[in-house]
mmCIF file of C-alpha atoms and ligand atoms in Angstrom:
data_model
loop_
_atom_site.group_PDB
_atom_site.id
_atom_site.type_symbol
_atom_site.label_atom_id
_atom_site.label_comp_id
_atom_site.label_asym_id
_atom_site.label_seq_id
_atom_site.Cartn_x
_atom_site.Cartn_y
_atom_site.Cartn_z
ATOM 1 C CA MET A 1 0.013 0.017 -0.034
ATOM 2 C CA ALA A 2 1.170 3.496 -0.736
ATOM 3 C CA THR A 3 -0.195 6.830 0.577
ATOM 4 C CA THR A 4 2.115 9.325 -1.171
ATOM 5 C CA ILE A 5 2.649 10.126 -4.748
ATOM 6 C CA ASP A 6 6.452 9.598 -4.351
ATOM 7 C CA GLU A 7 5.883 6.049 -3.145
ATOM 8 C CA VAL A 8 3.553 5.310 -6.143
ATOM 9 C CA ARG A 9 6.113 6.615 -8.589
ATOM 10 C CA GLY A 10 8.871 4.665 -6.904
ATOM 11 C CA ARG A 11 6.854 1.348 -7.074
ATOM 12 C CA VAL A 12 5.829 1.803 -10.626
ATOM 13 C CA ALA A 13 9.307 2.739 -11.686
ATOM 14 C CA LEU A 14 10.714 -0.356 -10.005
ATOM 15 C CA HIS A 15 8.223 -2.551 -11.892
ATOM 16 C CA ARG A 16 9.114 -0.733 -15.191
ATOM 17 C CA ARG A 17 12.883 -1.330 -14.529
ATOM 18 C CA ARG A 18 12.427 -5.077 -13.771
ATOM 19 C CA HIS A 19 9.599 -6.053 -16.115
ATOM 20 C CA GLU A 20 8.319 -5.417 -19.642
ATOM 21 C CA GLY A 21 4.675 -5.815 -18.766
ATOM 22 C CA ALA A 22 2.023 -3.116 -18.999
ATOM 23 C CA VAL A 23 0.718 -1.094 -15.958
ATOM 24 C CA GLY A 24 -3.057 -0.895 -15.435
ATOM 25 C CA LEU A 25 -4.808 1.721 -13.283
ATOM 26 C CA VAL A 26 -8.270 1.380 -11.612
ATOM 27 C CA PRO A 27 -9.265 4.717 -10.054
ATOM 28 C CA THR A 28 -11.887 4.524 -7.407
ATOM 29 C CA MET A 29 -13.410 6.263 -4.402
ATOM 30 C CA GLY A 30 -13.326 3.011 -2.387
ATOM 31 C CA SER A 31 -16.337 1.338 -0.609
ATOM 32 C CA PHE A 32 -15.924 -1.555 -3.004
ATOM 33 C CA HIS A 33 -18.618 -3.710 -4.511
ATOM 34 C CA GLU A 34 -18.510 -6.165 -7.406
ATOM 35 C CA GLY A 35 -18.443 -3.335 -9.971
ATOM 36 C CA HIS A 36 -15.012 -2.243 -8.569
ATOM 37 C CA LEU A 37 -13.800 -5.887 -8.369
ATOM 38 C CA SER A 38 -14.824 -6.452 -12.009
ATOM 39 C CA LEU A 39 -12.530 -3.571 -13.030
ATOM 40 C CA MET A 40 -9.595 -5.072 -10.976
ATOM 41 C CA ARG A 41 -10.182 -8.382 -12.660
ATOM 42 C CA ALA A 42 -10.083 -6.894 -16.077
ATOM 43 C CA ALA A 43 -6.898 -4.917 -15.196
ATOM 44 C CA ARG A 44 -5.416 -8.190 -13.758
ATOM 45 C CA ALA A 45 -6.227 -10.101 -16.993
ATOM 46 C CA GLU A 46 -4.835 -7.431 -19.285
ATOM 47 C CA THR A 47 -1.918 -5.912 -17.456
ATOM 48 C CA GLU A 48 1.142 -7.074 -15.534
ATOM 49 C CA PHE A 49 1.075 -4.520 -12.744
ATOM 50 C CA VAL A 50 -2.275 -3.422 -11.353
ATOM 51 C CA ALA A 51 -2.580 -0.190 -9.364
ATOM 52 C CA VAL A 52 -5.906 0.638 -7.662
ATOM 53 C CA SER A 53 -6.340 4.081 -6.234
ATOM 54 C CA ILE A 54 -8.770 4.940 -3.447
ATOM 55 C CA PHE A 55 -9.443 8.572 -2.988
ATOM 56 C CA VAL A 56 -12.788 10.233 -2.187
ATOM 57 C CA ASN A 57 -12.185 13.314 -4.239
ATOM 58 C CA PRO A 58 -13.706 16.426 -2.705
ATOM 59 C CA ALA A 59 -13.353 18.404 -5.985
ATOM 60 C CA GLN A 60 -16.074 16.310 -7.670
ATOM 61 C CA PHE A 61 -18.714 16.885 -4.814
ATOM 62 C CA GLY A 62 -20.856 19.929 -4.777
ATOM 63 C CA ALA A 63 -21.268 21.998 -1.608
ATOM 64 C CA VAL A 64 -24.610 20.362 -0.611
ATOM 65 C CA GLU A 65 -23.583 16.892 -1.779
ATOM 66 C CA ASP A 66 -22.583 13.791 0.338
ATOM 67 C CA PHE A 67 -18.883 14.228 0.613
ATOM 68 C CA ASP A 68 -18.847 13.898 4.358
ATOM 69 C CA SER A 69 -21.197 11.036 4.518
ATOM 70 C CA TYR A 70 -19.818 9.153 1.506
ATOM 71 C CA PRO A 71 -19.154 5.560 2.695
ATOM 72 C CA ARG A 72 -15.499 4.983 3.575
ATOM 73 C CA ASP A 73 -14.186 1.568 4.698
ATOM 74 C CA THR A 74 -10.591 1.104 3.743
ATOM 75 C CA GLY A 75 -10.144 -2.085 5.994
ATOM 76 C CA GLY A 76 -13.271 -3.651 4.297
ATOM 77 C CA ASP A 77 -12.052 -2.600 0.909
ATOM 78 C CA LEU A 78 -8.617 -4.190 1.294
ATOM 79 C CA ALA A 79 -10.301 -7.370 2.643
ATOM 80 C CA LEU A 80 -12.682 -7.554 -0.241
ATOM 81 C CA ALA A 81 -10.027 -6.953 -2.907
ATOM 82 C CA ALA A 82 -7.549 -9.309 -1.226
ATOM 83 C CA GLY A 83 -8.037 -11.977 -3.713
ATOM 84 C CA GLU A 84 -7.899 -9.907 -6.815
ATOM 85 C CA GLY A 85 -4.144 -9.887 -7.331
ATOM 86 C CA VAL A 86 -3.776 -5.993 -6.988
ATOM 87 C CA ASP A 87 -0.042 -5.039 -6.957
ATOM 88 C CA LEU A 88 -0.403 -1.562 -5.539
ATOM 89 C CA PHE A 89 -3.178 0.276 -3.562
ATOM 90 C CA PHE A 90 -2.750 3.990 -3.569
ATOM 91 C CA ILE A 91 -4.826 5.204 -0.627
ATOM 92 C CA THR A 92 -4.478 8.901 -0.222
ATOM 93 C CA ASP A 93 -6.102 12.128 0.877
ATOM 94 C CA SER A 94 -6.609 15.762 -0.012
ATOM 95 C CA GLY A 95 -3.392 16.870 1.876
ATOM 96 C CA GLU A 96 -1.391 14.700 -0.665
ATOM 97 C CA MET A 97 -3.490 15.395 -3.700
ATOM 98 C CA TYR A 98 -4.380 19.067 -3.256
ATOM 99 C CA PRO A 99 -1.587 20.558 -1.015
ATOM 100 C CA ALA A 100 -1.786 24.263 -0.172
ATOM 101 C CA GLY A 101 -1.560 26.363 -3.218
ATOM 102 C CA HIS A 102 -3.086 23.877 -5.684
ATOM 103 C CA GLU A 103 -5.119 25.824 -8.314
ATOM 104 C CA SER A 104 -4.865 24.301 -11.652
ATOM 105 C CA THR A 105 -7.791 22.209 -12.967
ATOM 106 C CA ILE A 106 -8.977 20.598 -16.077
ATOM 107 C CA SER A 107 -11.612 22.627 -18.004
ATOM 108 C CA THR A 108 -14.141 20.230 -19.465
ATOM 109 C CA GLY A 109 -16.292 21.135 -22.546
ATOM 110 C CA SER A 110 -19.755 20.378 -23.970
ATOM 111 C CA VAL A 111 -19.519 16.670 -23.151
ATOM 112 C CA ALA A 112 -19.681 17.527 -19.408
ATOM 113 C CA GLU A 113 -22.478 20.050 -19.682
ATOM 114 C CA GLY A 114 -25.701 17.969 -20.092
ATOM 115 C CA LEU A 115 -26.956 14.982 -18.026
ATOM 116 C CA CYS A 116 -25.180 14.894 -14.670
ATOM 117 C CA GLY A 117 -23.221 17.965 -15.550
ATOM 118 C CA GLN A 118 -26.410 20.014 -15.370
ATOM 119 C CA ALA A 119 -27.343 18.978 -11.885
ATOM 120 C CA ARG A 120 -23.753 18.874 -10.597
ATOM 121 C CA PRO A 121 -21.872 21.947 -11.954
ATOM 122 C CA GLY A 122 -18.117 21.453 -11.625
ATOM 123 C CA HIS A 123 -18.475 17.787 -10.961
ATOM 124 C CA PHE A 124 -16.806 16.580 -14.125
ATOM 125 C CA SER A 125 -14.033 19.159 -13.994
ATOM 126 C CA GLY A 126 -13.241 17.651 -10.475
ATOM 127 C CA VAL A 127 -13.304 14.212 -12.042
ATOM 128 C CA ALA A 128 -11.174 15.148 -14.998
ATOM 129 C CA THR A 129 -8.709 16.898 -12.729
ATOM 130 C CA VAL A 130 -8.263 13.970 -10.331
ATOM 131 C CA VAL A 131 -8.005 11.342 -13.165
ATOM 132 C CA ALA A 132 -5.359 13.637 -14.905
ATOM 133 C CA LYS A 133 -3.417 13.727 -11.700
ATOM 134 C CA LEU A 134 -3.735 9.894 -11.261
ATOM 135 C CA LEU A 135 -2.637 9.312 -14.827
ATOM 136 C CA ASN A 136 0.409 11.505 -14.334
ATOM 137 C CA ILE A 137 1.207 9.939 -10.954
ATOM 138 C CA VAL A 138 0.891 6.262 -12.092
ATOM 139 C CA GLY A 139 1.703 6.679 -15.716
ATOM 140 C CA PRO A 140 -0.438 3.498 -16.708
ATOM 141 C CA ASP A 141 -0.639 2.014 -20.087
ATOM 142 C CA SER A 142 -4.348 1.319 -19.618
ATOM 143 C CA VAL A 143 -6.954 2.900 -17.317
ATOM 144 C CA PHE A 144 -10.077 0.779 -16.382
ATOM 145 C CA LEU A 145 -13.383 2.570 -16.071
ATOM 146 C CA GLY A 146 -17.043 1.400 -15.624
ATOM 147 C CA GLN A 147 -19.791 1.891 -18.196
ATOM 148 C CA LYS A 148 -22.007 2.660 -15.146
ATOM 149 C CA ASP A 149 -20.537 6.124 -15.238
ATOM 150 C CA ALA A 150 -20.962 6.610 -19.081
ATOM 151 C CA GLN A 151 -20.657 10.380 -19.049
ATOM 152 C CA GLN A 152 -17.496 10.140 -16.949
ATOM 153 C CA VAL A 153 -16.074 7.832 -19.530
ATOM 154 C CA ALA A 154 -17.006 10.169 -22.294
ATOM 155 C CA VAL A 155 -15.412 13.211 -20.464
ATOM 156 C CA ILE A 156 -12.210 11.267 -19.802
ATOM 157 C CA ARG A 157 -12.028 10.033 -23.398
ATOM 158 C CA ARG A 158 -12.357 13.638 -24.552
ATOM 159 C CA MET A 159 -9.725 14.830 -22.176
ATOM 160 C CA VAL A 160 -7.253 12.042 -23.086
ATOM 161 C CA LYS A 161 -7.717 12.858 -26.787
ATOM 162 C CA ASP A 162 -7.579 16.618 -26.399
ATOM 163 C CA LEU A 163 -4.596 16.704 -24.045
ATOM 164 C CA ASP A 164 -2.661 13.827 -25.590
ATOM 165 C CA PHE A 165 -2.480 11.463 -22.602
ATOM 166 C CA ASP A 166 -0.707 8.296 -23.705
ATOM 167 C CA VAL A 167 -3.228 5.797 -22.201
ATOM 168 C CA GLU A 168 -5.660 3.280 -23.436
ATOM 169 C CA ILE A 169 -9.124 3.529 -22.026
ATOM 170 C CA ARG A 170 -10.730 0.222 -21.192
ATOM 171 C CA VAL A 171 -14.563 0.302 -20.307
ATOM 172 C CA CYS A 172 -16.027 -2.550 -18.386
ATOM 173 C CA PRO A 173 -19.723 -3.494 -18.360
ATOM 174 C CA THR A 174 -22.042 -2.399 -15.539
ATOM 175 C CA VAL A 175 -22.362 -4.908 -12.819
ATOM 176 C CA ARG A 176 -25.800 -5.295 -11.389
ATOM 177 C CA GLU A 177 -27.581 -6.699 -8.366
ATOM 178 C CA PRO A 178 -29.628 -9.841 -9.130
ATOM 179 C CA GLY A 179 -32.815 -7.651 -9.595
ATOM 180 C CA GLY A 180 -31.031 -5.471 -12.091
ATOM 181 C CA LEU A 181 -30.159 -2.425 -9.879
ATOM 182 C CA ALA A 182 -26.726 -1.181 -10.929
ATOM 183 C CA MET A 183 -24.254 -1.657 -8.154
ATOM 184 C CA SER A 184 -23.168 1.620 -6.557
ATOM 185 C CA SER A 185 -21.417 2.626 -3.285
ATOM 186 C CA ARG A 186 -24.464 4.887 -2.709
ATOM 187 C CA ASN A 187 -26.869 1.799 -2.766
ATOM 188 C CA ALA A 188 -25.678 1.553 0.927
ATOM 189 C CA TYR A 189 -27.951 4.539 1.694
ATOM 190 C CA LEU A 190 -31.146 2.682 0.558
ATOM 191 C CA SER A 191 -33.738 0.917 2.626
ATOM 192 C CA PRO A 192 -34.929 -2.439 1.233
ATOM 193 C CA GLU A 193 -38.155 -0.789 -0.065
ATOM 194 C CA GLU A 194 -36.186 2.043 -1.744
ATOM 195 C CA LYS A 195 -33.758 -0.527 -3.248
ATOM 196 C CA ASP A 196 -36.688 -2.480 -4.671
ATOM 197 C CA GLN A 197 -38.180 0.738 -6.208
ATOM 198 C CA ALA A 198 -34.801 1.820 -7.531
ATOM 199 C CA ARG A 199 -34.930 -1.115 -9.927
ATOM 200 C CA ALA A 200 -37.283 1.126 -11.979
ATOM 201 C CA LEU A 201 -34.236 2.767 -13.474
ATOM 202 C CA TYR A 202 -32.971 -0.512 -14.738
ATOM 203 C CA LEU A 203 -36.440 -1.732 -15.940
ATOM 204 C CA ALA A 204 -37.120 1.522 -17.730
ATOM 205 C CA LEU A 205 -33.709 1.293 -19.628
ATOM 206 C CA ARG A 206 -34.339 -2.389 -20.409
ATOM 207 C CA GLU A 207 -37.715 -1.534 -21.919
ATOM 208 C CA ALA A 208 -36.101 1.253 -23.926
ATOM 209 C CA ARG A 209 -33.532 -1.123 -25.266
ATOM 210 C CA GLU A 210 -36.253 -3.583 -26.331
ATOM 211 C CA GLN A 211 -38.360 -0.857 -28.030
ATOM 212 C CA VAL A 212 -35.362 0.356 -30.062
ATOM 213 C CA ALA A 213 -34.375 -3.202 -30.955
ATOM 214 C CA ALA A 214 -37.990 -3.565 -32.180
ATOM 215 C CA GLY A 215 -37.698 -0.664 -34.503
ATOM 216 C CA GLU A 216 -38.695 2.433 -32.569
ATOM 217 C CA THR A 217 -36.643 5.402 -33.751
ATOM 218 C CA GLY A 218 -38.321 8.345 -31.973
ATOM 219 C CA ALA A 219 -36.181 9.408 -28.995
ATOM 220 C CA ALA A 220 -38.992 11.557 -27.625
ATOM 221 C CA ARG A 221 -41.318 8.527 -27.390
ATOM 222 C CA ILE A 222 -38.744 6.433 -25.714
ATOM 223 C CA ARG A 223 -37.968 9.301 -23.253
ATOM 224 C CA ARG A 224 -41.764 9.697 -22.407
ATOM 225 C CA GLN A 225 -41.987 5.884 -21.842
ATOM 226 C CA MET A 226 -39.024 5.875 -19.554
ATOM 227 C CA ARG A 227 -40.354 8.769 -17.515
ATOM 228 C CA ARG A 228 -43.728 7.085 -17.142
ATOM 229 C CA ALA A 229 -42.151 3.795 -15.994
ATOM 230 C CA ILE A 230 -39.982 5.556 -13.387
ATOM 231 C CA ALA A 231 -42.681 7.960 -12.064
ATOM 232 C CA ALA A 232 -44.907 4.954 -11.236
ATOM 233 C CA ASN A 233 -42.588 4.430 -8.147
ATOM 234 C CA TYR A 234 -43.430 6.899 -5.398
ATOM 235 C CA LEU A 235 -40.055 6.728 -3.722
ATOM 236 C CA VAL A 236 -38.237 7.527 -6.991
ATOM 237 C CA GLU A 237 -37.877 11.189 -7.997
ATOM 238 C CA LEU A 238 -36.673 11.325 -11.535
ATOM 239 C CA GLU A 239 -34.015 13.897 -12.442
ATOM 240 C CA TYR A 240 -33.577 13.069 -16.127
ATOM 241 C CA ALA A 241 -34.192 10.429 -18.642
ATOM 242 C CA LYS A 242 -32.329 11.166 -21.851
ATOM 243 C CA ILE A 243 -31.260 9.696 -25.179
ATOM 244 C CA VAL A 244 -27.778 10.932 -26.155
ATOM 245 C CA ASP A 245 -24.906 10.209 -28.566
ATOM 246 C CA PRO A 246 -22.609 7.907 -26.548
ATOM 247 C CA GLU A 247 -19.430 9.863 -27.444
ATOM 248 C CA THR A 248 -20.529 13.473 -27.284
ATOM 249 C CA MET A 249 -23.481 13.156 -24.776
ATOM 250 C CA GLN A 250 -25.439 15.475 -26.989
ATOM 251 C CA PRO A 251 -29.208 14.800 -27.294
ATOM 252 C CA VAL A 252 -30.416 12.572 -30.117
ATOM 253 C CA GLN A 253 -33.848 13.018 -31.802
ATOM 254 C CA GLU A 254 -33.962 10.250 -34.337
ATOM 255 C CA ILE A 255 -32.374 6.901 -33.455
ATOM 256 C CA THR A 256 -30.424 5.664 -36.498
ATOM 257 C CA GLY A 257 -27.400 4.118 -34.822
ATOM 258 C CA GLU A 258 -26.176 3.188 -31.306
ATOM 259 C CA VAL A 259 -27.373 5.730 -28.698
ATOM 260 C CA LEU A 260 -27.129 5.932 -24.960
ATOM 261 C CA ALA A 261 -30.169 5.998 -22.812
ATOM 262 C CA ALA A 262 -29.251 7.631 -19.408
ATOM 263 C CA VAL A 263 -31.216 8.144 -16.333
ATOM 264 C CA ALA A 264 -30.730 9.807 -12.951
ATOM 265 C CA ALA A 265 -33.069 9.931 -9.958
ATOM 266 C CA LYS A 266 -33.164 10.599 -6.210
ATOM 267 C CA VAL A 267 -34.233 7.593 -4.271
ATOM 268 C CA GLY A 268 -34.458 8.400 -0.568
ATOM 269 C CA PRO A 269 -31.107 10.045 0.423
ATOM 270 C CA ALA A 270 -29.250 8.624 -2.692
ATOM 271 C CA ARG A 271 -28.744 10.135 -6.095
ATOM 272 C CA LEU A 272 -28.538 7.118 -8.511
ATOM 273 C CA ILE A 273 -27.605 7.026 -12.187
ATOM 274 C CA ASP A 274 -27.808 4.162 -14.733
ATOM 275 C CA ASN A 275 -27.471 3.894 -18.541
ATOM 276 C CA MET A 276 -27.768 1.403 -21.376
ATOM 277 C CA ILE A 277 -26.511 1.413 -24.912
ATOM 278 C CA LEU A 278 -29.484 1.030 -27.336
ATOM 279 C CA SER A 279 -28.964 -0.454 -30.786
ATOM 280 C CA PRO A 280 -31.574 -0.372 -33.565
HETATM 281 P P1 AMP B 1 -16.355 5.043 -7.855
HETATM 282 O O1 AMP B 1 -15.730 4.435 -6.714
HETATM 283 O O2 AMP B 1 -17.920 4.993 -7.681
HETATM 284 O O3 AMP B 1 -15.846 6.414 -8.238
HETATM 285 O O4 AMP B 1 -16.242 4.050 -9.120
HETATM 286 C C1 AMP B 1 -14.897 3.696 -9.503
HETATM 287 C C2 AMP B 1 -14.996 3.096 -10.832
HETATM 288 O O5 AMP B 1 -15.883 1.863 -10.744
HETATM 289 C C3 AMP B 1 -15.528 3.919 -11.963
HETATM 290 O O6 AMP B 1 -14.911 3.697 -13.160
HETATM 291 C C4 AMP B 1 -16.970 3.470 -12.022
HETATM 292 O O7 AMP B 1 -17.600 3.684 -13.300
HETATM 293 C C5 AMP B 1 -16.853 1.946 -11.750
HETATM 294 N N1 AMP B 1 -18.094 1.361 -11.310
HETATM 295 C C6 AMP B 1 -18.909 1.894 -10.297
HETATM 296 N N2 AMP B 1 -20.039 1.117 -10.185
HETATM 297 C C7 AMP B 1 -19.870 0.134 -11.147
HETATM 298 C C8 AMP B 1 -20.756 -0.907 -11.612
HETATM 299 N N3 AMP B 1 -21.956 -1.262 -10.972
HETATM 300 N N4 AMP B 1 -20.364 -1.752 -12.660
HETATM 301 C C9 AMP B 1 -19.103 -1.429 -13.223
HETATM 302 N N5 AMP B 1 -18.256 -0.538 -12.909
HETATM 303 C C10 AMP B 1 -18.676 0.378 -11.867
#
């Protein structure tokens, strides 16, 4: 385990001196579930040296969001990930990542403006900044991200392209609970009834996928249908249900190729997101 940037650089440099194999990075905020573990497994399968970072990044939380209450369990995380063959855990804090005087950030563009960017101004700049820092600290050949956070993937893809980061982005499928709810550290906030109703997000996305596969091309009709399906659950307060281009995150009207259906909702104290690729 490493807690400082210097230690991480030293460990990665040692690996690079001794071995040829690629370095993989899995950036996380901890509170592991199967989604995180799936990224570690993908990294383990594809790279020689697997680094996993755990840092609850204050820069991606808004002033009234859940930074203070965000679940943190380093001991539990290390136990859960013990069998995954991780070579290096980088467990760090704001003192190390944002020392006094830190003021440079990544400025994101239109890809970060819609969907979650609208409800969480500054969120994706915070995400992009910390990912840029982690890429510079670890210097991985590949970074492993979850499709669960599709807009985050799009923002990081854009940044990597625009700023010439030399890293391959590997996107792993969303891991779900048996009933379909996308796994999330924030699911820990839900009561059993809220968890049950939160499945509506998944069910609405699945229905949208079936409609598009059956030939529906009108995004407005799909959006309406998703809204109706989600609104039927009294504990679920819909924030958005949108159909967008999977790369640019811009709204799509007519579905002629692959699109992304993305939803966000408040369920009890948790803000949940989910998405699915729809193919005609
Ligand atoms: P987080 O700790 O929530 O910031 O997530 C760390 C990484 O795990 C991100 O790349 C997420 O997209 C990914 N992730 C979170 N939940 C899931 C999930 N249910 N399935 C797959 N990947 C996930």
